[in-house]
């Protein structure tokens, strides 16, 4: 038997990796507390609890962090118009610091010196989990099995993991024929690895149809009303779940990309971000309608940096906190309503109104001169032509 090493809180999903890691940690002499975050995924949480206890966890925490995920992580990303490499809406990157924050909280509650996760040694999630843990509790010790030679040399592939699971009576939902890895939360579903590692392999998405909806915006989204049946949702979580349902049925927010991981390699991922895509388009529109041009130029640069920081795992860094403050300050005039429709995977803006709009219909009209002297444009053009 291994020497006792104290208590470790494991970020547990119930899948192949973390189920095997739970048993392996016990072999190494740890008392294991399993923590499963409810972040909007479709999961039988009670079955996961029973499974973790059966595998030897001394305690299981199942924490519903869906609301704080929307209000404290997704809403700032919507305000920032956050996109990584012009396309990725950061579903996993936003979820990880939210999950890891609760991981640290449970470790402190349990008096545990160690936390553990099942992220691989090649991916971004290891960085996201651990930077959050160290930011919130600098003395915490992280056990990352996929970076320990005694683990990854013993389990060089999923076949060896499944053999280990069979030997130890660990029920797992995957088989050798499973074609890819999937991660789900409220913000998105991602698919990667397996057959998708070949960038030529075509992923056939689901068919799209039509629908109409109209999300409102007031610094953060506050209400969505379906123009067809008048249904309204106002709380952050209900609003987001409703938009996911509407947009998801019609193929909105599905992308197939090759991205640059923080650790240095390119990877192929397929993402579905239905509600996030609708809100991204709605917010972009109302922001353009209400924000000063020069402020918006600066804010676009901040948004780019914000997206990189979040993707790379620096949510709790001083610079990311500073950016969130700056971006939040820019949102003061961004209040209004956007009407839109979704059709065959696309989002179409139909109209907008805002109490602090900077759009002046009389000034811009071709039919009314307004408070503008056309002759002044001659000097403006001459000055700009000098160079």
Coordinates of C-alpha atoms in Angstrom, one line a residue:
X1 CA 0.0 0.0 0.0
X2 CA 1.2 3.5 -0.8
X3 CA 2.0 5.9 2.0
X4 CA -1.0 8.2 3.0
X5 CA -0.7 11.5 1.1
X6 CA -3.6 13.4 2.5
X7 CA -6.8 14.6 0.8
X8 CA -7.1 15.6 -2.9
X9 CA -10.2 17.2 -4.4
X10 CA -10.7 15.8 -7.9
X11 CA -12.5 17.7 -10.7
X12 CA -14.6 14.7 -11.6
X13 CA -16.8 14.3 -14.7
X14 CA -17.7 10.6 -14.5
X15 CA -16.1 9.8 -17.8
X16 CA -13.3 7.4 -18.6
X17 CA -10.3 9.6 -17.6
X18 CA -11.5 11.0 -14.3
X19 CA -13.1 7.6 -13.2
X20 CA -9.7 5.9 -13.7
X21 CA -7.9 8.8 -12.2
X22 CA -10.1 8.6 -9.1
X23 CA -9.1 4.9 -8.6
X24 CA -5.4 5.6 -9.4
X25 CA -5.2 8.5 -6.9
X26 CA -6.5 6.1 -4.2
X27 CA -3.7 3.6 -5.3
X28 CA -1.2 6.4 -4.7
X29 CA -2.4 6.9 -1.1
X30 CA -4.8 9.9 -1.5
X31 CA -8.1 10.2 0.1
X32 CA -10.3 11.4 -2.8
X33 CA -13.1 14.0 -2.6
X34 CA -14.9 14.1 -6.0
X35 CA -16.3 17.4 -7.3
X36 CA -18.7 17.4 -10.2
X37 CA -19.8 20.8 -11.6
X38 CA -23.3 21.2 -13.0
X39 CA -22.6 23.8 -15.6
X40 CA -25.5 23.0 -17.8
X41 CA -24.5 19.7 -19.3
X42 CA -27.0 16.8 -19.8
X43 CA -26.0 14.5 -17.0
X44 CA -27.5 12.0 -14.5
X45 CA -25.9 13.6 -11.5
X46 CA -27.2 11.2 -9.0
X47 CA -25.8 8.3 -11.0
X48 CA -22.5 10.1 -11.1
X49 CA -22.6 10.5 -7.3
X50 CA -23.2 6.8 -6.8
X51 CA -20.5 5.9 -9.2
X52 CA -17.9 8.1 -7.5
X53 CA -18.7 6.6 -4.1
X54 CA -18.6 3.1 -5.5
X55 CA -15.1 3.8 -6.9
X56 CA -13.9 4.9 -3.4
X57 CA -14.4 8.6 -3.1
X58 CA -14.8 9.5 0.5
X59 CA -17.2 12.4 -0.3
X60 CA -18.9 13.7 -3.5
X61 CA -19.8 17.4 -4.1
X62 CA -22.2 18.1 -6.9
X63 CA -22.3 21.9 -7.3
X64 CA -24.8 23.7 -9.6
X65 CA -22.8 26.7 -10.9
X66 CA -24.9 27.3 -14.0
X67 CA -26.2 30.7 -12.9
X68 CA -22.9 32.1 -11.9
X69 CA -21.4 30.8 -15.1
X70 CA -23.9 32.9 -17.1
X71 CA -23.9 36.0 -15.0
X72 CA -20.2 36.2 -14.0
X73 CA -18.4 34.6 -17.0
X74 CA -20.6 34.6 -20.1
X75 CA -22.1 38.1 -19.7
X76 CA -18.6 39.7 -19.5
X77 CA -17.7 37.8 -22.7
X78 CA -20.8 39.0 -24.4
X79 CA -20.0 42.6 -23.4
X80 CA -16.5 42.2 -24.8
X81 CA -17.7 40.7 -28.1
X82 CA -15.1 38.0 -27.3
X83 CA -13.9 35.9 -30.2
X84 CA -10.7 33.9 -30.2
X85 CA -9.0 33.9 -33.7
X86 CA -12.1 35.6 -35.2
X87 CA -14.4 32.6 -34.7
X88 CA -14.4 30.8 -31.4
X89 CA -16.8 32.1 -28.7
X90 CA -14.7 30.6 -25.9
X91 CA -17.3 28.1 -24.4
X92 CA -14.8 25.8 -22.8
X93 CA -12.3 28.6 -21.9
X94 CA -15.0 30.5 -20.0
X95 CA -16.2 27.4 -18.1
X96 CA -12.8 26.3 -16.8
X97 CA -12.2 29.2 -14.4
X98 CA -15.7 29.0 -13.2
X99 CA -15.3 25.2 -12.4
X100 CA -11.8 25.7 -10.9
X101 CA -13.0 28.5 -8.6
X102 CA -15.4 26.1 -6.9
X103 CA -12.7 23.4 -6.9
X104 CA -10.5 25.6 -4.8
X105 CA -13.4 26.6 -2.6
X106 CA -14.2 22.9 -1.8
X107 CA -10.5 22.1 -1.2
X108 CA -10.4 24.9 1.4
X109 CA -13.7 23.7 2.9
X110 CA -12.2 20.2 3.2
X111 CA -8.8 21.3 4.4
X112 CA -7.2 19.6 1.4
X113 CA -3.8 20.6 0.3
X114 CA -4.2 19.0 -3.2
X115 CA -6.5 19.3 -6.1
X116 CA -6.5 17.2 -9.3
X117 CA -7.9 17.3 -12.8
X118 CA -8.0 15.0 -15.8
X119 CA -6.8 17.5 -18.4
X120 CA -4.2 16.2 -20.8
X121 CA -0.7 17.5 -21.0
X122 CA -1.1 18.7 -24.6
X123 CA -4.2 20.9 -24.2
X124 CA -5.3 24.3 -22.9
X125 CA -7.5 23.1 -20.0
X126 CA -4.5 22.2 -17.8
X127 CA -3.4 25.8 -18.0
X128 CA -6.8 27.2 -17.4
X129 CA -7.5 25.0 -14.3
X130 CA -4.1 25.5 -12.7
X131 CA -3.7 29.2 -13.3
X132 CA -7.1 29.7 -11.6
X133 CA -6.1 27.5 -8.7
X134 CA -2.8 29.2 -8.1
X135 CA -4.4 32.7 -8.5
X136 CA -7.0 31.9 -5.8
X137 CA -4.9 29.7 -3.5
X138 CA -1.1 30.1 -4.2
X139 CA -0.2 27.3 -1.7
X140 CA -2.4 24.7 -3.3
X141 CA -0.7 21.6 -4.8
X142 CA -2.0 20.4 -8.2
X143 CA -1.9 16.7 -9.1
X144 CA -2.0 16.5 -12.9
X145 CA -1.8 12.7 -13.7
X146 CA -1.5 13.2 -17.5
X147 CA 1.8 15.0 -16.9
X148 CA 3.2 12.4 -14.5
X149 CA 5.5 9.8 -16.2
X150 CA 4.3 7.1 -13.8
X151 CA 0.8 7.7 -15.1
X152 CA 1.2 8.5 -18.8
X153 CA 3.8 5.8 -19.3
X154 CA 1.4 3.3 -17.8
X155 CA -1.5 4.6 -19.8
X156 CA -0.1 5.7 -23.2
X157 CA -3.5 5.5 -24.8
X158 CA -7.2 5.1 -24.2
X159 CA -7.0 1.3 -24.8
X160 CA -4.8 1.0 -21.7
X161 CA -7.2 3.1 -19.7
X162 CA -10.1 0.9 -20.7
X163 CA -8.2 -2.2 -19.7
X164 CA -7.5 -0.6 -16.3
X165 CA -11.2 0.3 -16.0
X166 CA -12.2 -3.3 -16.8
X167 CA -9.7 -4.7 -14.3
X168 CA -11.0 -2.4 -11.5
X169 CA -14.7 -2.8 -12.4
X170 CA -15.0 0.9 -13.4
X171 CA -18.1 1.3 -15.6
X172 CA -17.3 3.8 -18.4
X173 CA -19.6 5.2 -21.2
X174 CA -16.9 4.9 -24.0
X175 CA -15.8 2.1 -26.2
X176 CA -12.8 1.8 -28.5
X177 CA -15.1 2.7 -31.4
X178 CA -16.1 6.1 -30.0
X179 CA -15.1 8.5 -32.8
X180 CA -14.4 11.7 -30.8
X181 CA -14.3 13.4 -27.4
X182 CA -17.2 15.7 -26.5
X183 CA -17.4 18.5 -23.8
X184 CA -20.7 20.2 -23.0
X185 CA -21.7 23.2 -20.9
X186 CA -24.4 25.9 -21.1
X187 CA -22.3 27.9 -23.5
X188 CA -21.4 25.3 -26.0
X189 CA -20.7 21.7 -27.0
X190 CA -17.3 20.9 -28.4
X191 CA -16.1 17.9 -30.4
X192 CA -12.4 17.1 -30.9
X193 CA -9.9 14.3 -31.0
X194 CA -10.4 10.8 -32.5
X195 CA -11.3 10.9 -36.2
X196 CA -11.6 14.7 -36.1
X197 CA -7.8 14.9 -35.7
X198 CA -7.7 14.5 -39.4
X199 CA -8.7 18.0 -40.6
X200 CA -10.0 16.6 -43.9
X201 CA -12.7 14.4 -42.3
X202 CA -16.1 16.0 -42.8
X203 CA -18.4 16.4 -39.8
X204 CA -22.0 16.3 -41.0
X205 CA -24.1 18.7 -38.9
X206 CA -27.7 18.5 -38.2
X207 CA -30.3 20.2 -40.6
X208 CA -31.4 23.8 -40.0
X209 CA -34.9 25.3 -40.3
X210 CA -36.4 28.6 -39.4
X211 CA -37.5 30.6 -36.3
X212 CA -37.7 34.1 -35.0
X213 CA -36.8 35.7 -31.7
X214 CA -35.9 39.1 -30.3
X215 CA -33.3 39.4 -27.5
X216 CA -33.1 42.6 -25.6
X217 CA -29.9 44.2 -24.3
X218 CA -29.2 46.5 -21.4
X219 CA -25.5 46.3 -20.6
X220 CA -26.2 42.6 -20.1
X221 CA -29.0 40.7 -21.7
X222 CA -32.2 41.2 -19.6
X223 CA -35.1 39.8 -21.6
X224 CA -35.9 37.7 -24.7
X225 CA -39.3 37.7 -26.3
X226 CA -40.3 35.3 -29.1
X227 CA -42.2 37.5 -31.7
X228 CA -44.1 34.4 -32.8
X229 CA -45.8 33.3 -29.6
X230 CA -45.0 36.2 -27.2
X231 CA -43.1 33.9 -24.8
X232 CA -40.7 35.9 -22.6
X233 CA -37.8 34.9 -20.4
X234 CA -36.1 37.4 -18.1
X235 CA -33.7 35.7 -15.7
X236 CA -30.2 35.2 -16.9
X237 CA -30.2 31.4 -16.8
X238 CA -33.7 31.0 -18.2
X239 CA -33.0 33.5 -21.0
X240 CA -29.8 31.7 -22.0
X241 CA -31.3 28.2 -21.9
X242 CA -34.3 29.4 -24.0
X243 CA -32.0 30.9 -26.7
X244 CA -30.0 27.7 -26.7
X245 CA -33.2 25.8 -27.4
X246 CA -34.4 28.1 -30.1
X247 CA -31.1 28.6 -31.9
X248 CA -29.9 25.0 -31.4
X249 CA -32.9 23.6 -33.2
X250 CA -32.0 25.7 -36.3
X251 CA -28.3 25.0 -36.6
X252 CA -27.1 28.4 -35.3
X253 CA -23.6 28.7 -34.0
X254 CA -21.9 25.6 -35.4
X255 CA -18.3 26.1 -36.6
X256 CA -15.5 23.7 -37.7
X257 CA -12.1 25.3 -37.2
X258 CA -8.4 24.8 -36.7
X259 CA -7.1 26.9 -33.9
X260 CA -3.8 27.6 -32.1
X261 CA -3.6 26.2 -28.7
X262 CA -1.7 28.2 -26.0
X263 CA 0.8 25.3 -25.6
X264 CA 1.9 25.8 -29.2
X265 CA 0.2 23.3 -31.5
X266 CA -2.7 23.6 -33.8
X267 CA -5.9 21.6 -33.1
X268 CA -9.1 21.0 -34.9
X269 CA -12.4 21.5 -33.1
X270 CA -16.1 21.6 -33.9
X271 CA -18.2 23.9 -31.7
X272 CA -21.9 24.5 -31.2
X273 CA -22.7 27.8 -29.5
X274 CA -26.3 28.6 -30.2
X275 CA -27.3 31.2 -27.6
X276 CA -23.9 32.7 -27.5
X277 CA -24.0 33.3 -31.2
X278 CA -27.4 35.1 -31.1
X279 CA -26.3 37.3 -28.2
X280 CA -22.9 38.1 -29.9
X281 CA -24.8 39.4 -33.0
X282 CA -27.4 41.3 -30.9
X283 CA -24.8 42.9 -28.7
X284 CA -22.5 43.9 -31.7
X285 CA -25.5 45.6 -33.3
X286 CA -26.7 47.6 -30.3
X287 CA -23.1 48.6 -29.4
X288 CA -22.5 50.0 -32.9
X289 CA -25.8 51.9 -32.5
X290 CA -24.9 53.5 -29.2
X291 CA -21.1 53.7 -28.8
X292 CA -18.9 56.6 -29.8
X293 CA -16.7 55.7 -32.8
X294 CA -13.3 56.3 -31.2
X295 CA -14.3 54.5 -28.0
X296 CA -15.4 51.6 -30.1
X297 CA -12.0 51.4 -31.9
X298 CA -10.2 51.2 -28.6
X299 CA -12.7 48.7 -27.2
X300 CA -12.2 46.4 -30.2
X301 CA -8.5 46.2 -29.3
X302 CA -9.4 45.5 -25.7
X303 CA -11.8 42.7 -26.8
X304 CA -9.0 41.0 -28.8
X305 CA -6.7 41.0 -25.8
X306 CA -9.5 39.9 -23.5
X307 CA -10.2 36.9 -25.8
X308 CA -6.6 35.8 -25.9
X309 CA -6.3 36.1 -22.1
X310 CA -9.5 34.0 -21.5
X311 CA -8.5 31.4 -24.0
X312 CA -5.0 31.1 -22.5
X313 CA -6.4 30.7 -18.9
X314 CA -5.7 34.1 -17.5
X315 CA -9.2 35.0 -16.3
X316 CA -8.0 35.8 -12.7
X317 CA -4.9 37.7 -13.8
X318 CA -4.5 41.4 -12.9
X319 CA -4.5 42.4 -16.6
X320 CA -7.7 40.5 -17.3
X321 CA -9.5 42.0 -14.3
X322 CA -8.4 45.4 -15.5
X323 CA -9.7 44.7 -19.0
X324 CA -13.1 43.6 -17.6
X325 CA -13.3 46.8 -15.7
X326 CA -12.5 48.9 -18.8
X327 CA -14.9 46.9 -21.0
X328 CA -17.6 47.2 -18.4
X329 CA -17.1 51.0 -18.3
X330 CA -17.6 51.2 -22.1
X331 CA -21.0 49.5 -21.8
X332 CA -22.8 52.4 -20.0
X333 CA -24.6 53.6 -23.1
X334 CA -25.2 50.2 -24.5
X335 CA -28.9 49.7 -23.7
X336 CA -31.7 48.9 -26.1
X337 CA -33.6 46.2 -28.0
X338 CA -32.6 44.2 -31.0
X339 CA -35.1 42.4 -33.2
X340 CA -33.6 39.4 -35.1
X341 CA -34.4 36.2 -36.8
X342 CA -32.6 32.9 -37.3
X343 CA -32.8 31.0 -40.6
X344 CA -30.8 28.0 -41.8
X345 CA -28.0 28.5 -39.3
X346 CA -27.7 32.2 -39.8
X347 CA -28.6 35.2 -37.5
X348 CA -30.2 38.2 -39.2
X349 CA -30.6 41.6 -37.6
X350 CA -34.0 43.1 -38.5
X351 CA -34.1 46.3 -36.5
X352 CA -33.0 48.0 -33.3
X353 CA -33.9 50.9 -30.9
X354 CA -32.1 52.4 -28.0
X355 CA -32.7 55.3 -25.6
X356 CA -29.1 56.5 -26.0
X357 CA -28.7 55.9 -29.7
X358 CA -26.1 58.1 -31.5
X359 CA -28.0 57.6 -34.8
X360 CA -29.5 60.9 -36.0
X361 CA -32.0 60.3 -38.7
X362 CA -32.3 64.0 -39.7
X363 CA -28.5 64.4 -39.8
X364 CA -27.9 61.4 -42.0
X365 CA -31.0 61.9 -44.2
X366 CA -30.5 62.5 -48.0
X367 CA -33.8 64.4 -47.9
X368 CA -33.2 66.8 -45.0
X369 CA -30.1 69.0 -44.6
X370 CA -30.3 69.1 -40.8
X371 CA -27.5 70.6 -38.7
X372 CA -24.8 70.0 -41.4
X373 CA -23.3 72.2 -44.0
X374 CA -22.4 70.2 -47.1
X375 CA -19.9 72.8 -48.3
X376 CA -17.7 72.0 -45.3
X377 CA -16.9 68.7 -46.8
X378 CA -14.8 70.4 -49.5
X379 CA -12.2 71.4 -47.0
X380 CA -12.4 68.1 -45.3
X381 CA -11.6 66.3 -48.6
X382 CA -8.8 68.8 -49.5
X383 CA -7.1 68.3 -46.2
X384 CA -7.2 64.5 -46.5
X385 CA -5.9 64.7 -50.1
X386 CA -2.7 66.7 -49.2
X387 CA -0.5 63.6 -48.6

